[in-house]
One Martini backbone bead per residue (centre of mass of N, CA, C, O) as a GRO file, in nm:
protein
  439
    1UNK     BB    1  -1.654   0.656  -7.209
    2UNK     BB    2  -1.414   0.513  -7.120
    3UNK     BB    3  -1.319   0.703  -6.909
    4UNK     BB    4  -1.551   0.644  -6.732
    5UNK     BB    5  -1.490   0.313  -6.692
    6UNK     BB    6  -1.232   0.395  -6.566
    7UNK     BB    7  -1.314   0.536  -6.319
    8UNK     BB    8  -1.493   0.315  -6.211
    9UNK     BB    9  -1.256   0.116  -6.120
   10UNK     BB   10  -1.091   0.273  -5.953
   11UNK     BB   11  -1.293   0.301  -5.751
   12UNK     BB   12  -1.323  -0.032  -5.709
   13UNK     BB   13  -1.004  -0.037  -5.611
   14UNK     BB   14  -1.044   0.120  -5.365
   15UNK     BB   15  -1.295  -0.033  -5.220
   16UNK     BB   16  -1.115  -0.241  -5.161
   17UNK     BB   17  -0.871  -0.122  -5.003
   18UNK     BB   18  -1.059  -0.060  -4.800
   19UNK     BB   19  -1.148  -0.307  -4.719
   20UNK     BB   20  -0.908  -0.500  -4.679
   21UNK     BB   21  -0.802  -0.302  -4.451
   22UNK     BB   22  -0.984  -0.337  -4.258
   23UNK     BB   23  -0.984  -0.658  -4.236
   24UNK     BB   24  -0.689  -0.621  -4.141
   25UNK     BB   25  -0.768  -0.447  -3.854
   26UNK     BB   26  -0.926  -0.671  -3.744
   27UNK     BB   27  -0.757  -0.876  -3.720
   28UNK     BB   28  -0.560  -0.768  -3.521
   29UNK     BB   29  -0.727  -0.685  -3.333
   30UNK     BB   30  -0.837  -0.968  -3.253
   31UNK     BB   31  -0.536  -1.068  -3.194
   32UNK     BB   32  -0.474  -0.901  -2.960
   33UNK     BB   33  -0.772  -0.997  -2.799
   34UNK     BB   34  -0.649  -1.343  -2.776
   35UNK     BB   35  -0.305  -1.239  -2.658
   36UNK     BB   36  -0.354  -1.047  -2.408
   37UNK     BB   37  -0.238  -0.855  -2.158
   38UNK     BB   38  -0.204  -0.672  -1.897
   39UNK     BB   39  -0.037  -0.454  -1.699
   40UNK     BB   40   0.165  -0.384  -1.383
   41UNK     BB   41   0.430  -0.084  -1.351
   42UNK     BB   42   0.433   0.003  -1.012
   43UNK     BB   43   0.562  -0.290  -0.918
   44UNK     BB   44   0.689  -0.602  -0.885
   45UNK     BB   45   0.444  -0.735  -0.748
   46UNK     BB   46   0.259  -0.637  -0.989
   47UNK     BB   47   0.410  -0.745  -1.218
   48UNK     BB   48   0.357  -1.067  -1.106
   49UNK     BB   49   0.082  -1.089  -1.065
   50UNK     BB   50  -0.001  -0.989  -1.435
   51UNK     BB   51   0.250  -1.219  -1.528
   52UNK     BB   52   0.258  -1.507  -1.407
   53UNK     BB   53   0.201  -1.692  -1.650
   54UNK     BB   54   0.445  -1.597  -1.815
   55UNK     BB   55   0.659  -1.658  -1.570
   56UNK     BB   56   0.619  -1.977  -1.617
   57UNK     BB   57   0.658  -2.023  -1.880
   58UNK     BB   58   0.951  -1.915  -1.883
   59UNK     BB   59   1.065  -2.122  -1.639
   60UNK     BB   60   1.117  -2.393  -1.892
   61UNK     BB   61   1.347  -2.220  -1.965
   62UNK     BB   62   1.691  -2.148  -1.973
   63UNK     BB   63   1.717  -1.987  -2.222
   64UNK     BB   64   1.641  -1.595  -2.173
   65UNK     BB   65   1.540  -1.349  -2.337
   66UNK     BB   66   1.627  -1.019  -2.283
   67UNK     BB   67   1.447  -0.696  -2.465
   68UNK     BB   68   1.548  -0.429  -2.634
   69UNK     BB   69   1.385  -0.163  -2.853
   70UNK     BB   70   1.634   0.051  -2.682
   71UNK     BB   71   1.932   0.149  -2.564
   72UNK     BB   72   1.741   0.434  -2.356
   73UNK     BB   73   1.494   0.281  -2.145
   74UNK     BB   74   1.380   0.246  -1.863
   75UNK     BB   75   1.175   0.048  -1.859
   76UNK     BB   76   1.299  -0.184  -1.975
   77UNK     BB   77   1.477  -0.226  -1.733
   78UNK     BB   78   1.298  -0.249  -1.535
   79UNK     BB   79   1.151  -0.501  -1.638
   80UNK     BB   80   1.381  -0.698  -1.628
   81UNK     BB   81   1.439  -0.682  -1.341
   82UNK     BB   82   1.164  -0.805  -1.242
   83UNK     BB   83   1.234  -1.081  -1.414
   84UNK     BB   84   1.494  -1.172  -1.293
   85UNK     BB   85   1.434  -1.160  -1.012
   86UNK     BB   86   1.211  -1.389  -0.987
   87UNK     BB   87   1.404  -1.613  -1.145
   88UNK     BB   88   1.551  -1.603  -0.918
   89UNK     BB   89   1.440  -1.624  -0.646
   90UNK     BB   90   1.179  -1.824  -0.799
   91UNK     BB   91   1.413  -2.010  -1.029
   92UNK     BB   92   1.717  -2.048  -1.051
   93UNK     BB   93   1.879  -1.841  -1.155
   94UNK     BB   94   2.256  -1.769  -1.222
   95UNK     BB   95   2.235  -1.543  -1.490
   96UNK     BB   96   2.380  -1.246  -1.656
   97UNK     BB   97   2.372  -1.182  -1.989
   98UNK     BB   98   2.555  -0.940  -2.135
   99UNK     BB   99   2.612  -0.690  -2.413
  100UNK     BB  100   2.910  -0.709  -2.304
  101UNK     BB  101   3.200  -0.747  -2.221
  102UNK     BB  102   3.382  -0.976  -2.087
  103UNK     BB  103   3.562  -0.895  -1.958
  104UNK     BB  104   3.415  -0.658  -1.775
  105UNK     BB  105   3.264  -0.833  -1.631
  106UNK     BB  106   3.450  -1.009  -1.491
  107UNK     BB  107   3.545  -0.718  -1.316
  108UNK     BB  108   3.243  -0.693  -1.216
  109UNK     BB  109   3.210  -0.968  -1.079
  110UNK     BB  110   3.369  -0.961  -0.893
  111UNK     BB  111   3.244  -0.743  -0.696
  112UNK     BB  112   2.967  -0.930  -0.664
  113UNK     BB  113   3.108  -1.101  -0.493
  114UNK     BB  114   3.318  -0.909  -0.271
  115UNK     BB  115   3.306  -0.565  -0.285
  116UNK     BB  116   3.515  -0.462  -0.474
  117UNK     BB  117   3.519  -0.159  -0.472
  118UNK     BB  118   3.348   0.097  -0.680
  119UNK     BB  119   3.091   0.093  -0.863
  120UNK     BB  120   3.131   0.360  -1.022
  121UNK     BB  121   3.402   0.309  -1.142
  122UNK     BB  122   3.326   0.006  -1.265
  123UNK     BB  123   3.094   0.140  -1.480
  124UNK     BB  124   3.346   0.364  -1.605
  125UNK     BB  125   3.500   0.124  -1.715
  126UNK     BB  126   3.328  -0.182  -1.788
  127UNK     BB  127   3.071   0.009  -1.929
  128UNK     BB  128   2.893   0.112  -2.169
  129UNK     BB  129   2.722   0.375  -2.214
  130UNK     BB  130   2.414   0.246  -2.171
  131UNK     BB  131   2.488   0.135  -1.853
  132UNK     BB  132   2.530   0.435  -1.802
  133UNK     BB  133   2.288   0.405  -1.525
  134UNK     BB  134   2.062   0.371  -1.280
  135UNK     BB  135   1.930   0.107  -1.394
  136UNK     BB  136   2.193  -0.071  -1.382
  137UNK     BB  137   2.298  -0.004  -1.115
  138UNK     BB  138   2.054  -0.152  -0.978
  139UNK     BB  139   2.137  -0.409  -1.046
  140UNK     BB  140   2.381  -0.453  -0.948
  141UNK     BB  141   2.296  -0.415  -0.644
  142UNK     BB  142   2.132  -0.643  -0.616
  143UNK     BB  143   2.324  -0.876  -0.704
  144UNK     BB  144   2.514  -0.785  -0.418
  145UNK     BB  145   2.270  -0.837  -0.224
  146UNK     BB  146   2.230  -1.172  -0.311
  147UNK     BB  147   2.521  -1.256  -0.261
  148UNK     BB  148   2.527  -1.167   0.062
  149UNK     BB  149   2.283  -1.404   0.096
  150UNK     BB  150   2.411  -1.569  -0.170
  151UNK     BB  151   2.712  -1.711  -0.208
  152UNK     BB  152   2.772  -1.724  -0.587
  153UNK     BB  153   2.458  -1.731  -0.741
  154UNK     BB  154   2.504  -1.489  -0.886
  155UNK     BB  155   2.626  -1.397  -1.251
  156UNK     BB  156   2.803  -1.204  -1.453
  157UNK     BB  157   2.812  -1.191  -1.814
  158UNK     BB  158   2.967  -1.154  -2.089
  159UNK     BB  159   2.895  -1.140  -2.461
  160UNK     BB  160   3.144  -0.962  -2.610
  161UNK     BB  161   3.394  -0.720  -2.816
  162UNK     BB  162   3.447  -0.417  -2.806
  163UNK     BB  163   3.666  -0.488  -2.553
  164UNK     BB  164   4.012  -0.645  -2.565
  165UNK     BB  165   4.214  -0.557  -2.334
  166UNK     BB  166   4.122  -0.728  -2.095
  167UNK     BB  167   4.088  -1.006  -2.191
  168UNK     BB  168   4.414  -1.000  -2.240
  169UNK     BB  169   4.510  -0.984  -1.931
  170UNK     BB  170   4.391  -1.229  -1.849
  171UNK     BB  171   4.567  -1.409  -2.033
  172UNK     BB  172   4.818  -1.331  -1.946
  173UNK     BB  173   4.811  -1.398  -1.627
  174UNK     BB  174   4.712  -1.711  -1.657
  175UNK     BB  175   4.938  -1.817  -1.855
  176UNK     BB  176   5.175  -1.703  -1.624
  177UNK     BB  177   5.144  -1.978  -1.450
  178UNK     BB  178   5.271  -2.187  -1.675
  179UNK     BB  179   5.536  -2.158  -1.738
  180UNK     BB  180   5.622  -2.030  -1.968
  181UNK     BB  181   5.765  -1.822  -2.243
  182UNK     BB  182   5.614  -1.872  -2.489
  183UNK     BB  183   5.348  -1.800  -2.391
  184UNK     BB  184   5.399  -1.562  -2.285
  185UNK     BB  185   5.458  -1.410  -2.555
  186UNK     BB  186   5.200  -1.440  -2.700
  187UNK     BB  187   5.046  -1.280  -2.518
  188UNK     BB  188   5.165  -1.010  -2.497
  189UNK     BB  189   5.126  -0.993  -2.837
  190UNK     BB  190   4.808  -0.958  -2.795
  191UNK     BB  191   4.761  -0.715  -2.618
  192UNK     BB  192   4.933  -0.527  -2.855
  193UNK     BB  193   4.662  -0.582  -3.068
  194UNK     BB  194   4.424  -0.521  -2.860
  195UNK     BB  195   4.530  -0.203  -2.818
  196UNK     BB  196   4.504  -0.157  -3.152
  197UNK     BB  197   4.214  -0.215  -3.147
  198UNK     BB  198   4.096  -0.020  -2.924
  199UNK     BB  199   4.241   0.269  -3.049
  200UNK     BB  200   4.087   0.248  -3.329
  201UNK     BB  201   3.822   0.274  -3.250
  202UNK     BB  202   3.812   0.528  -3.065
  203UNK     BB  203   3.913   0.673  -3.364
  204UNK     BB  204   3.628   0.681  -3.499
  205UNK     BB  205   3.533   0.886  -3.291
  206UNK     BB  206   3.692   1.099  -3.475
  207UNK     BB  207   3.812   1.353  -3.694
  208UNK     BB  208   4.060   1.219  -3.656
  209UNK     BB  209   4.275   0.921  -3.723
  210UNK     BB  210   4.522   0.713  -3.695
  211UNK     BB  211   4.386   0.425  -3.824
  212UNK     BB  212   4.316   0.263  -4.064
  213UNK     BB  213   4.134  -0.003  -4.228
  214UNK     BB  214   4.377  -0.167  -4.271
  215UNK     BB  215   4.533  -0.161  -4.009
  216UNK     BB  216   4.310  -0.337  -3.865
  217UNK     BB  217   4.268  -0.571  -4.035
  218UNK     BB  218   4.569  -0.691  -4.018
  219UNK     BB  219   4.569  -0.699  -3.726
  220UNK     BB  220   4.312  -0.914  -3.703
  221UNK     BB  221   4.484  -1.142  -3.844
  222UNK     BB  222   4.735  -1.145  -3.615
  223UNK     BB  223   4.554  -1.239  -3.398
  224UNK     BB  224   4.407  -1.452  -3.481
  225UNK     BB  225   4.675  -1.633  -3.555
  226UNK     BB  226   4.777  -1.614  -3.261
  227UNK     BB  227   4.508  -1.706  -3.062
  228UNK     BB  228   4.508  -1.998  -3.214
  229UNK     BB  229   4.794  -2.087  -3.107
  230UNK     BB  230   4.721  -2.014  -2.785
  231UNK     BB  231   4.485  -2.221  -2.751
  232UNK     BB  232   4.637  -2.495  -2.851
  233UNK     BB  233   4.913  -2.451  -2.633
  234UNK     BB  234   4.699  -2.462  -2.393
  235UNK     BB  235   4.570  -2.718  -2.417
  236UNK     BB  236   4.812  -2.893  -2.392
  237UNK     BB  237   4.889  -2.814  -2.122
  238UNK     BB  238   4.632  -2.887  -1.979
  239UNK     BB  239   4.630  -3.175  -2.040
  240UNK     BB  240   4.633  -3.368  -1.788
  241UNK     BB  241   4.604  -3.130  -1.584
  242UNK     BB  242   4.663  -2.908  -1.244
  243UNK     BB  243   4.755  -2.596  -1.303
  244UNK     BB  244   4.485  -2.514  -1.249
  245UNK     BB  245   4.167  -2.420  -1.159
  246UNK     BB  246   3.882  -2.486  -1.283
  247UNK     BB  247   3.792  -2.169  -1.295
  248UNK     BB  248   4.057  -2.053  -1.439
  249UNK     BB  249   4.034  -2.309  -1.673
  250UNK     BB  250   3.752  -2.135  -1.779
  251UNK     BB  251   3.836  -1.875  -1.794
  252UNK     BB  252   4.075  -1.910  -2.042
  253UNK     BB  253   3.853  -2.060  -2.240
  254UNK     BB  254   3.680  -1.812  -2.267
  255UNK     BB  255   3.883  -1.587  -2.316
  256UNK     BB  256   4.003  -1.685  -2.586
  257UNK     BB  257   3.773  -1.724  -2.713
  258UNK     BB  258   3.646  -1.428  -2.722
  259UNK     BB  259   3.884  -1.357  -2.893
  260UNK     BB  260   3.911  -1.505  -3.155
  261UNK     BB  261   3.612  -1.350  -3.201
  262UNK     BB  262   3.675  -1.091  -3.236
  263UNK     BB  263   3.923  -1.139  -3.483
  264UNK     BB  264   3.772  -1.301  -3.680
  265UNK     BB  265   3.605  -1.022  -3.777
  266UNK     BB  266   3.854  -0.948  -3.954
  267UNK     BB  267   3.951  -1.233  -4.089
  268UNK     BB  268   3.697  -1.318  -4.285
  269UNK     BB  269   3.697  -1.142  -4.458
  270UNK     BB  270   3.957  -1.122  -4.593
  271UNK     BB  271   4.018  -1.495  -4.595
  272UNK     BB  272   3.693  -1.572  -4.675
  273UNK     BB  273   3.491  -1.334  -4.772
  274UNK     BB  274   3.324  -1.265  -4.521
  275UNK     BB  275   3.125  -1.219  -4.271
  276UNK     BB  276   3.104  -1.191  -3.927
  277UNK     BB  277   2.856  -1.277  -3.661
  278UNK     BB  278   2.777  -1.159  -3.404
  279UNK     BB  279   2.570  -1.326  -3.310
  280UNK     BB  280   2.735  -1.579  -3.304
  281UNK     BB  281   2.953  -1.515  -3.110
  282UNK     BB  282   2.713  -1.446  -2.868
  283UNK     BB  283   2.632  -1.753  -2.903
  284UNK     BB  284   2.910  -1.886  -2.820
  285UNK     BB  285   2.935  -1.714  -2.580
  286UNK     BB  286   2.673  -1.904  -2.409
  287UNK     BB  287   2.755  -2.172  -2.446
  288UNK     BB  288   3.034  -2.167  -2.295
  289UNK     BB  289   2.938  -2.057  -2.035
  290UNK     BB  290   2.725  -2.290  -1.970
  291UNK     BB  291   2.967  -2.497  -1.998
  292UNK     BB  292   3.081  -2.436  -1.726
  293UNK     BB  293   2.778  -2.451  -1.606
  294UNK     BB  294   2.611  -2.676  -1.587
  295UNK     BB  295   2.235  -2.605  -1.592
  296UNK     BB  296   2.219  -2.337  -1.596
  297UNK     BB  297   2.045  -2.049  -1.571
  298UNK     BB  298   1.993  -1.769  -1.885
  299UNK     BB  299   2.006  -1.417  -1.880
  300UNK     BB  300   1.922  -1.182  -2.150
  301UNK     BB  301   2.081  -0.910  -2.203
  302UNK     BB  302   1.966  -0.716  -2.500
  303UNK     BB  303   1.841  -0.669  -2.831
  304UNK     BB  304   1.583  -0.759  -3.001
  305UNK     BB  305   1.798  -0.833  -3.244
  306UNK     BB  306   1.928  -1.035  -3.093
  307UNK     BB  307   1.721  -1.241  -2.970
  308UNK     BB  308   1.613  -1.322  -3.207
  309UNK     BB  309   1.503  -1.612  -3.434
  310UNK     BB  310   1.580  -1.378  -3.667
  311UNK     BB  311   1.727  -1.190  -3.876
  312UNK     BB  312   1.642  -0.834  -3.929
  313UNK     BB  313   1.950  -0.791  -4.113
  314UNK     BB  314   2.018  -0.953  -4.396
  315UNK     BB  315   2.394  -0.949  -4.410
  316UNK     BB  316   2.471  -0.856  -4.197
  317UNK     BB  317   2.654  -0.894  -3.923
  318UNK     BB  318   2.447  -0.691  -3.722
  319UNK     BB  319   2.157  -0.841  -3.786
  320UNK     BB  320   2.069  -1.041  -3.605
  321UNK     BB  321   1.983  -1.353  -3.401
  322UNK     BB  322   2.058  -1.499  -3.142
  323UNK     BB  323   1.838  -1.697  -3.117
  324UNK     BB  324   1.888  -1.885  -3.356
  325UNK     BB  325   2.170  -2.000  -3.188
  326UNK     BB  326   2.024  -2.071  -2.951
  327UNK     BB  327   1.850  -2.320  -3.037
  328UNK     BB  328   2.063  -2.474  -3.166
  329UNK     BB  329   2.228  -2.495  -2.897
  330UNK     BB  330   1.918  -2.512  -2.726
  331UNK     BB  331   1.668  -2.720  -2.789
  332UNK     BB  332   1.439  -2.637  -2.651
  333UNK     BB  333   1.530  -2.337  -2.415
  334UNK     BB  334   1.424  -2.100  -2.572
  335UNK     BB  335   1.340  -1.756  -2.486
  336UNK     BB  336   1.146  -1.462  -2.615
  337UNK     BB  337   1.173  -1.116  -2.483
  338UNK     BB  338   1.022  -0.823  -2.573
  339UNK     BB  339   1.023  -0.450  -2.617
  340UNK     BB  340   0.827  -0.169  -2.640
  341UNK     BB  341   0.707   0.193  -2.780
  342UNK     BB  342   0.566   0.454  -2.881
  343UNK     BB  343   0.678   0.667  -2.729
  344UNK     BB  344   0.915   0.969  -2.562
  345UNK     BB  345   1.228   0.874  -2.456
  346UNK     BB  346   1.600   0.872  -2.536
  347UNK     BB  347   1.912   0.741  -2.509
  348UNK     BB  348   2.196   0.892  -2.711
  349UNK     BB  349   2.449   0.849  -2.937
  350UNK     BB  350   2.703   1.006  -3.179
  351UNK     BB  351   2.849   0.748  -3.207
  352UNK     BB  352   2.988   0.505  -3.416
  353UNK     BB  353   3.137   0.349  -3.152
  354UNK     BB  354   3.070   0.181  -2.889
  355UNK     BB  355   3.174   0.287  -2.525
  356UNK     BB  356   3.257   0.386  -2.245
  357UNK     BB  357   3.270   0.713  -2.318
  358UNK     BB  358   3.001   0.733  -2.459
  359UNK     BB  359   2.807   0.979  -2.493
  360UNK     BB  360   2.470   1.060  -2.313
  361UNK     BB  361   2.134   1.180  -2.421
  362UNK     BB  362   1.839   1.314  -2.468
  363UNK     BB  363   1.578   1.194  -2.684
  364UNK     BB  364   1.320   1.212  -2.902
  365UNK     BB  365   1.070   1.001  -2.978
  366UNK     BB  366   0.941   0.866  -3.239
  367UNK     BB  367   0.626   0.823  -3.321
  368UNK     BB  368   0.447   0.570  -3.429
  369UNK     BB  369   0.355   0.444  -3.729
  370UNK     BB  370   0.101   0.320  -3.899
  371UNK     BB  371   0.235   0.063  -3.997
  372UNK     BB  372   0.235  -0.033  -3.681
  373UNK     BB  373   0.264  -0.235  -3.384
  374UNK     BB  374   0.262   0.033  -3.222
  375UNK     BB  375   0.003   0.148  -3.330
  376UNK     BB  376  -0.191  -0.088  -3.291
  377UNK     BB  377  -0.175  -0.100  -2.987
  378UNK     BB  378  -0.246   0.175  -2.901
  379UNK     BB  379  -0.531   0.120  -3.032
  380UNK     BB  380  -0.610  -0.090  -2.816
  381UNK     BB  381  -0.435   0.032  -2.582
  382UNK     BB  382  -0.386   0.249  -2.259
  383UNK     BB  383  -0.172   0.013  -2.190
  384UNK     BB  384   0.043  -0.239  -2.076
  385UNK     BB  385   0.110  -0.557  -2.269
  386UNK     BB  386   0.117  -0.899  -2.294
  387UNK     BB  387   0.228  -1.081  -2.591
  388UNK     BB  388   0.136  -1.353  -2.704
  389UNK     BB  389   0.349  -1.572  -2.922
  390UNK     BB  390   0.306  -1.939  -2.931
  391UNK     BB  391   0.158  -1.902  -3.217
  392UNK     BB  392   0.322  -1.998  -3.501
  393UNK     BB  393   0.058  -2.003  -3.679
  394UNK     BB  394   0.034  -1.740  -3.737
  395UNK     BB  395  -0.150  -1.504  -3.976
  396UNK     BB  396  -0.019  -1.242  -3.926
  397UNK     BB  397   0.132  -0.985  -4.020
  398UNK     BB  398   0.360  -0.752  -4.167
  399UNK     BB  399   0.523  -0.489  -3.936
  400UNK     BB  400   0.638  -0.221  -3.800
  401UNK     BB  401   0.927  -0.175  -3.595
  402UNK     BB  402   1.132  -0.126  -3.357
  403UNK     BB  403   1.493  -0.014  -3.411
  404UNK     BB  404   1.671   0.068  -3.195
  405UNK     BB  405   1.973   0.171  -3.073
  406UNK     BB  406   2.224   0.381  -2.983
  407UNK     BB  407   2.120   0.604  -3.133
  408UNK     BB  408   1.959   0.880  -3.338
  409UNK     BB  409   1.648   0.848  -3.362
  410UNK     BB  410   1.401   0.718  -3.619
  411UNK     BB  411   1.154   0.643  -3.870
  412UNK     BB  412   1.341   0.419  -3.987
  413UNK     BB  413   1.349   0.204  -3.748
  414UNK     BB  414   1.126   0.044  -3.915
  415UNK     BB  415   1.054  -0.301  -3.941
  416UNK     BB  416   0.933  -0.561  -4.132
  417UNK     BB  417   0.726  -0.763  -3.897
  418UNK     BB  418   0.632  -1.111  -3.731
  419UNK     BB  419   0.639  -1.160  -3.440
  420UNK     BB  420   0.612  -1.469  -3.423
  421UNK     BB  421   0.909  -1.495  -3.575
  422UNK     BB  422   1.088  -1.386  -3.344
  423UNK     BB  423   0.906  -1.430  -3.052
  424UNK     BB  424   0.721  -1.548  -2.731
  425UNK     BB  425   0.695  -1.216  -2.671
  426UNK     BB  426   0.555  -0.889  -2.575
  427UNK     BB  427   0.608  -0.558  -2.461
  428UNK     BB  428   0.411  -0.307  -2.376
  429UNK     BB  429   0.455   0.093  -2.399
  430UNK     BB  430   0.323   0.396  -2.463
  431UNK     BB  431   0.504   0.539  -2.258
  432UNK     BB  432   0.875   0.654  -2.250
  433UNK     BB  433   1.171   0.689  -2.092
  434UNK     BB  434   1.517   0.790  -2.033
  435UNK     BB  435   1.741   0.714  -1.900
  436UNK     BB  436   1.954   0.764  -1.605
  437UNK     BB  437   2.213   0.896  -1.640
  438UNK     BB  438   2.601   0.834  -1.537
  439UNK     BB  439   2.833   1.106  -1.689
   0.00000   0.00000   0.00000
């Protein structure tokens, strides 16, 4: 008698888990059908005039995030390159700020403004492997054809610290010109810790290391209290004096802050015994680059995790959340808009520190698991859709999303989220394939 009693119960409280399941299965239906619309990706102008709503909305903010929710997908590359086109030529847009090194990027800039150099040589020196890739390549072109039209409307900046010797080359060159002798040493001494630290992550992606992790640590103890008295005693220096160009002394400025925020991360644990937020320092330096063109309007290419309004990863150095430190920066000025898919293939390395020389090349990306975003969406709809987020007090469930980064794809990157407590905007696409690698 008992055990029949038990089993009732059971019964009954699956029959429960089950009304639930559908219930909560309705609401999602319900809310995806009235916060979507379709998108068309056969063209630019197919994709802006199903978009229209959407690109007008984005256009009254100044600091726009466009995420990738992989770093290996060409369509969302292409869909970016859309929004972006758009927002430059019919919205004033002047900046396109990149998730990779500011020195290279600097080096980048250069060619777009000029046309000096090769692009493909100065892409395969200058761009992290993930945008050594066709569709990289198409906006580089575009950016350069822009600047032919409209001379120096349109800069490209980097806003990351992957590698440092670049910008300490640009410090040393622009400090030399300072005519100091101390000051010229201290730059120089920062070149030789800044290839020391470079020399030392590319050798993490070896099967033997020349550098341990302490001497990594060490290095970058006295690299980062030596560009912080280097930074002091150029500001002392520049301080009401016209010894460089307003440019040139913004260009040194920028560069200062960059070492600095590379150095640092190395710097707190030792010394403060914390970890240093990857993203907060990407968002200190799209505030200083901003801050160098006052008014500019500026478009962020990084990944979903970097973009998002709150870490997607609590506790780690780099668990994304630059938008939560770009709004705190731009209170009321930032917009985030994230993209995902459901199935396809990606370009991915199986390097542990991505750079320049990182190879890639095309995986299987493994189907949307059952309860996530991106399986809901596939079900709800078989082409692209643009979900509106701005009703952040939607009380939507939190599902798996898909967070992959540079690495080979697996089950385990869907991470349960909120999607409006993320994001302002969400492009799906149902099945999507690899850049198209150029290495």
């Amino acid at each position: 008698m008992h055990s029949e009693r038990l089993f009732k119960w059971i019964n009954v409280l699956v029959l429960i888990c089950i009304v639930n399941n559908i219930q909560a299965q309705d609401s999602v239906t319900t809310w995806l059908k009235n916060n979507s619309n379709g998108i068309d990706m056969t063209s630019q102008q197919a994709f802006v005039k199903t978009m229209q709503p959407a690109l007008n909305r984005m256009a009254r903010y100044n600091i726009i995030g466009l995420g990738e929710g992989t770093h290996g997908t060409s369509e969302f590359q292409t869909i970016r390159l859309y929004i972006s086109r758009y927002l430059v030529e019919e919205k004033g847009y002047s900046m396109i700020c990149l998730e990779n090194s500011f020195g290279w990027c600097v080096e980048m800039n250069n060619y777009l403004q000029t046309g000096k150099g090769n692009l493909d040589t100065l892409m395969r020196k200058n761009m992290l492997g993930m945008w050594q890739n066709e569709e990289m390549k198409e906006l580089l072109q575009w950016m350069r054809d822009y600047n032919l039209k409209y001379p120096g409307r349109l800069q490209l900046v980097g806003m990351d610290y992957s590698e440092t010797s670049t910008v300490a080359a640009i410090i040393q060159q622009l400090v030399h010109r300072l005519q100091d002798q101390a000051l010229d040493s201290m730059a120089s001494q920062l070149v030789m810790y800044s290839r020391m630290m470079d020399d030392a992550y590319a050798g993490f992606n070896l099967p033997k290391q020349a550098f341990g992790w302490n001497d990594v640590l060490k290095n970058g103890v006295s690299a980062y209290e030596l560009v912080v008295a280097l930074k002091e005693k150029v500001q002392a220096k520049l301080s009401g004096k016209k010894i460089l160009s307003a440019a040139d002394t913004a260009l040194l400025r920028t560069s200062l802050l960059n070492s600095e925020l590379a150095f640092y991360s190395l710097y707190r644990p030792v010394k403060e015994k914390e970890e240093a937020s990857r993203d907060e320092t990407m968002a200190k330096m799209i505030q200083q680059i901003q801050q160098n063109k006052p008014g500019a309007k500026v478009l962020v290419w990084a990944h979903n995790a970097h973009i998002a309004r709150s870490a997607v990863f609590p506790g780690d150095n780099n668990g994304g959340g630059s938008g939560m430190y770009l709004e705190r920066y731009f209170p009321g000025q930032y917009f985030a808009v994230a993209t995902t898919t459901g199935d396809g293939t990606m370009s991915a390395t199986t390097d542990r520190f991505i750079l320049n020389t990182s190879a890639f090349k095309s995986y299987p990306l493994p189907a949307a698991i059952e309860n996530s975003w991106e399986n809901s969406i596939a079900a709800f709809t078989q082409g692209a859709v643009y979900l509106d987020l701005s009703d952040k007090k939607s009380t939507v469930p939190a599902k798996g999303l898909r967070f992959t980064g540079y690495g080979v794809p697996g089950k385990n990157d869907f991470i349960p989220e909120s999607l409006p407590a993320l994001f302002d905007g969400l492009i799906f696409i149902p099945h999507t394939q690899a850049t198209h690698i150029r290495q």
